[in-house]
mmCIF file of C-alpha atoms and ligand atoms in Angstrom:
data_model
loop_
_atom_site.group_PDB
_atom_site.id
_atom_site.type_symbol
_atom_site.label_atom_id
_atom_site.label_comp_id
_atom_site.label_asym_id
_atom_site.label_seq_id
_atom_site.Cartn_x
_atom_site.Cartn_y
_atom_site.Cartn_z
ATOM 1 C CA UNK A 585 79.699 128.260 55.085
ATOM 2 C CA UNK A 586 79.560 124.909 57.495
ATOM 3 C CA UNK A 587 81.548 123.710 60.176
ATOM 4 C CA UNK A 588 83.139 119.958 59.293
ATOM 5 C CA UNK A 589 83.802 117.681 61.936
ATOM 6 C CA UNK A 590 87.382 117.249 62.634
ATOM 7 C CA UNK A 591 88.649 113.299 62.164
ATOM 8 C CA UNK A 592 90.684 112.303 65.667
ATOM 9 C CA UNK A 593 93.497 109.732 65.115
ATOM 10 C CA UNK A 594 93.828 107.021 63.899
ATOM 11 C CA UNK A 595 90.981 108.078 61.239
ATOM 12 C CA UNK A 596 92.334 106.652 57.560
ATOM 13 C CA UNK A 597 92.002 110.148 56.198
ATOM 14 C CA UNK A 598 95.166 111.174 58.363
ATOM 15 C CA UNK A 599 97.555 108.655 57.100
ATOM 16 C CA UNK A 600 96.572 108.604 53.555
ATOM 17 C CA UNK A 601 98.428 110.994 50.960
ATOM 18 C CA UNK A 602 96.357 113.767 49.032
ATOM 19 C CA UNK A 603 95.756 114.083 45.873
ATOM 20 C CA UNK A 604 96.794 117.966 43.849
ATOM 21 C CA UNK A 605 94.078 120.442 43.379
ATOM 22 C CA UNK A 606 93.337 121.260 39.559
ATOM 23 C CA UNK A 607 90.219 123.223 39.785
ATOM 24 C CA UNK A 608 90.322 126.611 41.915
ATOM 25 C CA UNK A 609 86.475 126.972 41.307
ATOM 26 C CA UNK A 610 83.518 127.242 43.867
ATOM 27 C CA UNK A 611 84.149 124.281 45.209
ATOM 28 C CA UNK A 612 87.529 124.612 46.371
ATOM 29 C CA UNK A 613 86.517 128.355 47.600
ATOM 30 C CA UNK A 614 83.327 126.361 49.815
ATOM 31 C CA UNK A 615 86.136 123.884 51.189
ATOM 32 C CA UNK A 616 88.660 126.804 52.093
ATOM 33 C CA UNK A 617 85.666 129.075 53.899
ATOM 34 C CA UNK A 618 84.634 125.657 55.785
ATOM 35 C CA UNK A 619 87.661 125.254 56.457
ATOM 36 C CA UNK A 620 88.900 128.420 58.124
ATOM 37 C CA UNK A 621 85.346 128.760 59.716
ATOM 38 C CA UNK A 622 86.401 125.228 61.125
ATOM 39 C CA UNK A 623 89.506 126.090 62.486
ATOM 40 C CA UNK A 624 88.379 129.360 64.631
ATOM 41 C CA UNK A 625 85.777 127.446 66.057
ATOM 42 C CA UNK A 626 88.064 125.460 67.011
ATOM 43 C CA UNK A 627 90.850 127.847 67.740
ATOM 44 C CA UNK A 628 93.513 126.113 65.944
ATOM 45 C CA UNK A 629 96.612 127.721 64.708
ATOM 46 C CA UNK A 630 96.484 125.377 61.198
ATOM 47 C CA UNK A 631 94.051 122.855 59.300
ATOM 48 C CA UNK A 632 94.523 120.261 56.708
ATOM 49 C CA UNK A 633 91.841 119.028 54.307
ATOM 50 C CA UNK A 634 92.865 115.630 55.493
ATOM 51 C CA UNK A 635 91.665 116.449 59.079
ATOM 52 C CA UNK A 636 87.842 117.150 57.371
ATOM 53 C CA UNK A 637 88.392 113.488 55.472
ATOM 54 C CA UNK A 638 88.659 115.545 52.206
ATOM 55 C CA UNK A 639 91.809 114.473 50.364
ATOM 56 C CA UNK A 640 93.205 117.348 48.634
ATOM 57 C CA UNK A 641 96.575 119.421 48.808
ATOM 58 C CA UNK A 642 94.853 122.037 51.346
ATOM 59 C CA UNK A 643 95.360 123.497 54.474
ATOM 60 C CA UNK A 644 94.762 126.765 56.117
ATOM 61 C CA UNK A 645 96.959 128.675 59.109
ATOM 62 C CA UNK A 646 96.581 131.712 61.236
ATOM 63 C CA UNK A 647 99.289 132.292 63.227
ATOM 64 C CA UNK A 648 98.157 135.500 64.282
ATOM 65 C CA UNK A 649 96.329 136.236 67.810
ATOM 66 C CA UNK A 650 92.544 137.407 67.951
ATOM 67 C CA UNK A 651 93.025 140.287 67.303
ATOM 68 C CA UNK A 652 95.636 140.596 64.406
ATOM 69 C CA UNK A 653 94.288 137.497 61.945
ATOM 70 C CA UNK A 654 96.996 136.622 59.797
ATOM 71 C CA UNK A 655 94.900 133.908 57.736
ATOM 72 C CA UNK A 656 96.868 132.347 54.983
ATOM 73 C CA UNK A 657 95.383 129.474 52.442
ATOM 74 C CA UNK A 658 97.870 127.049 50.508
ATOM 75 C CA UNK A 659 96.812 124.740 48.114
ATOM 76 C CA UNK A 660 99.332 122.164 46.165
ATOM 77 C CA UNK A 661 102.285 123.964 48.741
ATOM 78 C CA UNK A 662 105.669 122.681 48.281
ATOM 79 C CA UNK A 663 108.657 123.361 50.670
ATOM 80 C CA UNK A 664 111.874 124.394 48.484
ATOM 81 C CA UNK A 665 113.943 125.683 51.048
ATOM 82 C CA UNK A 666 114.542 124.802 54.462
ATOM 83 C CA UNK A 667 117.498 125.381 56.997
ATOM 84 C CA UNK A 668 118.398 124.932 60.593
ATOM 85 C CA UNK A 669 116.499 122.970 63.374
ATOM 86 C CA UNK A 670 113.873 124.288 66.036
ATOM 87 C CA UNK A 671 112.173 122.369 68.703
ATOM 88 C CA UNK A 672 108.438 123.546 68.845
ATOM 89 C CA UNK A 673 105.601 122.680 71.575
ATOM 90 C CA UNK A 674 103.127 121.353 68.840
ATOM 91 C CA UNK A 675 99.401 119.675 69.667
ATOM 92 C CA UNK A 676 97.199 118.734 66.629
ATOM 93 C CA UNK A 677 93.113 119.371 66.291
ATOM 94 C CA UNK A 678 93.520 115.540 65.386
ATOM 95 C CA UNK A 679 94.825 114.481 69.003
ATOM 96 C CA UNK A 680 92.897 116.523 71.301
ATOM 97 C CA UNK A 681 94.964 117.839 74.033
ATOM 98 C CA UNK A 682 98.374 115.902 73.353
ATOM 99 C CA UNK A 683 101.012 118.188 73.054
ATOM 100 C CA UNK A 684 104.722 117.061 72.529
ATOM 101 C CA UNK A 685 108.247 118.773 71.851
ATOM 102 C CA UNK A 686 108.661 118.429 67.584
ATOM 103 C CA UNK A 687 112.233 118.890 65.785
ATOM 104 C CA UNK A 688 111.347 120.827 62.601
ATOM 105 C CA UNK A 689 113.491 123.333 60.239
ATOM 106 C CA UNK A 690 113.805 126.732 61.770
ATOM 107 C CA UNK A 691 113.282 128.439 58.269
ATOM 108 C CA UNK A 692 111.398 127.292 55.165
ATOM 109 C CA UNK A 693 110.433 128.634 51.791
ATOM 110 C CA UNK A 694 107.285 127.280 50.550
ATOM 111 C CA UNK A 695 105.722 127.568 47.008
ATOM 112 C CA UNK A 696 102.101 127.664 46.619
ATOM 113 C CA UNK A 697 98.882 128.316 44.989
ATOM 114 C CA UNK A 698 96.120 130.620 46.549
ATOM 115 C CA UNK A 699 91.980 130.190 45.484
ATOM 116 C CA UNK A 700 92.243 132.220 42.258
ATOM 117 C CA UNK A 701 95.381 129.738 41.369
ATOM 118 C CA UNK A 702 98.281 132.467 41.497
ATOM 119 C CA UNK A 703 101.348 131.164 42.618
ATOM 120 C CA UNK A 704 102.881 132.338 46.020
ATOM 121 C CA UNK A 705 106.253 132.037 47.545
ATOM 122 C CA UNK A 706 106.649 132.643 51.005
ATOM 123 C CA UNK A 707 109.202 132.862 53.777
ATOM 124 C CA UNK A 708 108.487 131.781 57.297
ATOM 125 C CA UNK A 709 110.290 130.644 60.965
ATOM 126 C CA UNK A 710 108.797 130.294 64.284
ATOM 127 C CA UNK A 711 105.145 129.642 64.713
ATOM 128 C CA UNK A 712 104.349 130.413 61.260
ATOM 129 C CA UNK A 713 107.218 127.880 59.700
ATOM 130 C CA UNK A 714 106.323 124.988 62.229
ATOM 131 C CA UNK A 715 102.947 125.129 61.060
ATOM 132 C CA UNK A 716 103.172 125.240 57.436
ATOM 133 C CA UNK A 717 105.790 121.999 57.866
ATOM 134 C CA UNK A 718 102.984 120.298 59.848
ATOM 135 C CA UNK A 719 99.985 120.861 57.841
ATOM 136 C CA UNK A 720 101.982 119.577 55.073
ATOM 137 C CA UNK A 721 102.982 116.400 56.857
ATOM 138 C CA UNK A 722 98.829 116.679 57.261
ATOM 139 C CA UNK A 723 98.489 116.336 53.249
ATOM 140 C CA UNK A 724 101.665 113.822 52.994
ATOM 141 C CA UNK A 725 99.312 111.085 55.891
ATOM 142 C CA UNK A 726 102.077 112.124 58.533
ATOM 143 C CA UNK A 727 100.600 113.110 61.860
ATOM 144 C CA UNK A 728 103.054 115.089 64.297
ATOM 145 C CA UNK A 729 103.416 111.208 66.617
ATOM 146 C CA UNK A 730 105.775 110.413 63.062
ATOM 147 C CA UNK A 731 108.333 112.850 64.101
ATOM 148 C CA UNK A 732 109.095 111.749 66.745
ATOM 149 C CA UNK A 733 111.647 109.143 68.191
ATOM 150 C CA UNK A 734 110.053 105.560 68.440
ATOM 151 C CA UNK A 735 109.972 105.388 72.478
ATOM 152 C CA UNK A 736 108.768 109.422 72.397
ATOM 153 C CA UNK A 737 106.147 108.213 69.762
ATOM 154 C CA UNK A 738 104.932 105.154 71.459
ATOM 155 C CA UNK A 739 104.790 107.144 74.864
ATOM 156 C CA UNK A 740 102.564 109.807 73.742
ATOM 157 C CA UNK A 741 100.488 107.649 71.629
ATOM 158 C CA UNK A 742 99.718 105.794 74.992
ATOM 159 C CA UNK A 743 98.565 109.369 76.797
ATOM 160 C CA UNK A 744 96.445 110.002 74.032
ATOM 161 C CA UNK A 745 94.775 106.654 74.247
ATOM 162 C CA UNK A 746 94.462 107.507 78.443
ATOM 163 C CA UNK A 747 92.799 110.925 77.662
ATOM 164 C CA UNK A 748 90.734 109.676 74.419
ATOM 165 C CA UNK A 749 89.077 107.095 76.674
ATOM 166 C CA UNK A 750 88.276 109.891 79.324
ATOM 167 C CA UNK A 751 86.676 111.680 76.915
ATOM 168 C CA UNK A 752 85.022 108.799 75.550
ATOM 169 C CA UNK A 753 83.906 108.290 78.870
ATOM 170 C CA UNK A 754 82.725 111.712 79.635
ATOM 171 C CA UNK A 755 80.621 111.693 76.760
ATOM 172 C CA UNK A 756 78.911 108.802 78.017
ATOM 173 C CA UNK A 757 77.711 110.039 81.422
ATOM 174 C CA UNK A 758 76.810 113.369 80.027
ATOM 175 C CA UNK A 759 74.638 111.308 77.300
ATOM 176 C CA UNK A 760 73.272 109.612 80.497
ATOM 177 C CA UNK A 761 72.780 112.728 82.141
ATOM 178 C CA UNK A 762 70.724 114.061 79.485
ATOM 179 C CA UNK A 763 68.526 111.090 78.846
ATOM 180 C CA UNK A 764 67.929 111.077 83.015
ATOM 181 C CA UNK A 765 66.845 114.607 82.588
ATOM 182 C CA UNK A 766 64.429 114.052 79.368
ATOM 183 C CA UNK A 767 62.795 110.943 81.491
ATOM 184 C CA UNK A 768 62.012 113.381 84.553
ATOM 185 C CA UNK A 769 60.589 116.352 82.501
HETATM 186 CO CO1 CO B 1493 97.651 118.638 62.995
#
């Protein structure tokens, strides 16, 4: 297993479509354990294969706590039923600490294949049905900035560019820092 670096917008991987999954062999079992190692590191509640710049119809979610791991893996998902509206608090691993109010359906049905290539049909609201709609947005090259209203999007797109450039910033003096610290030792 191996961590994968996480793509930040506006990465192509994020806004292109994936393609289906046809082979549930070693490979795909290496991407799914890279993946979900990936994701607790990074304590994320969901993770698209788009996110790792791999373009296939996978994503993984927990939306369990610590302590009660509730770790799901859908490949080639589908949403066949979905009803009713929620507003949801989202943030994305892909826009590092930008969170913003999302309208999604309150319930969904999703169809989907796990590793061995069974298919799955699940019911889900809440945390767990807010997160399967936007990890498939993830696999569709829709980020969580596309739901939203046009002045909503283009406000928090401009926050994100403020805080990106902090941390862009950051990373800078702390490179600085280090190569001080080399020169004096
Ligand atoms: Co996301």
């Amino acid at each position: 297993m191996a961590l994968r670096t996480i793509v930040t917008y506006p990465h192509k991987a994020l806004t292109t479509p994936a393609l289906p999954v046809v082979a549930f062999d070693t490979a795909l079992h290496a991407l799914l354990d890279d993946m979900v190692e990936t994701m607790y590191a990074s304590n994320g509640v969901g993770l698209a294969a788009n996110q790792i710049d791999v373009l296939q119809r996978v994503y993984v979610i927990d939306a369990g706590g610590e302590d009660d791991r509730q770790l799901i893996e859908f490949i080639n998902p589908e949403i066949i039923e979905k009803s009713g509206t929620i507003t949801w608090d989202e943030g994305c691993l892909s826009f590092p600490e930008l969170y913003e109010k999302v309208k999604r359906a309150r319930h969904v049905t999703v169809r989907f294949q796990n590793r061995s290539g069974a298919f799955k049909e699940l019911d889900a609201t809440d945390l767990l049905g807010v997160a399967i709609q936007h990890e498939l947005d993830h696999i569709d090259g829709i980020c969580f900035i596309d739901r939203m209203g046009p002045i909503k999007r283009k406000t928090a797109l401009k926050e994100y560019q403020r805080m990106m450039q902090v941390r862009r910033q950051e990373a800078r003096d702390h490179a600085r820092e280090l190569a001080a610290g080399q020169e004096q030792a």
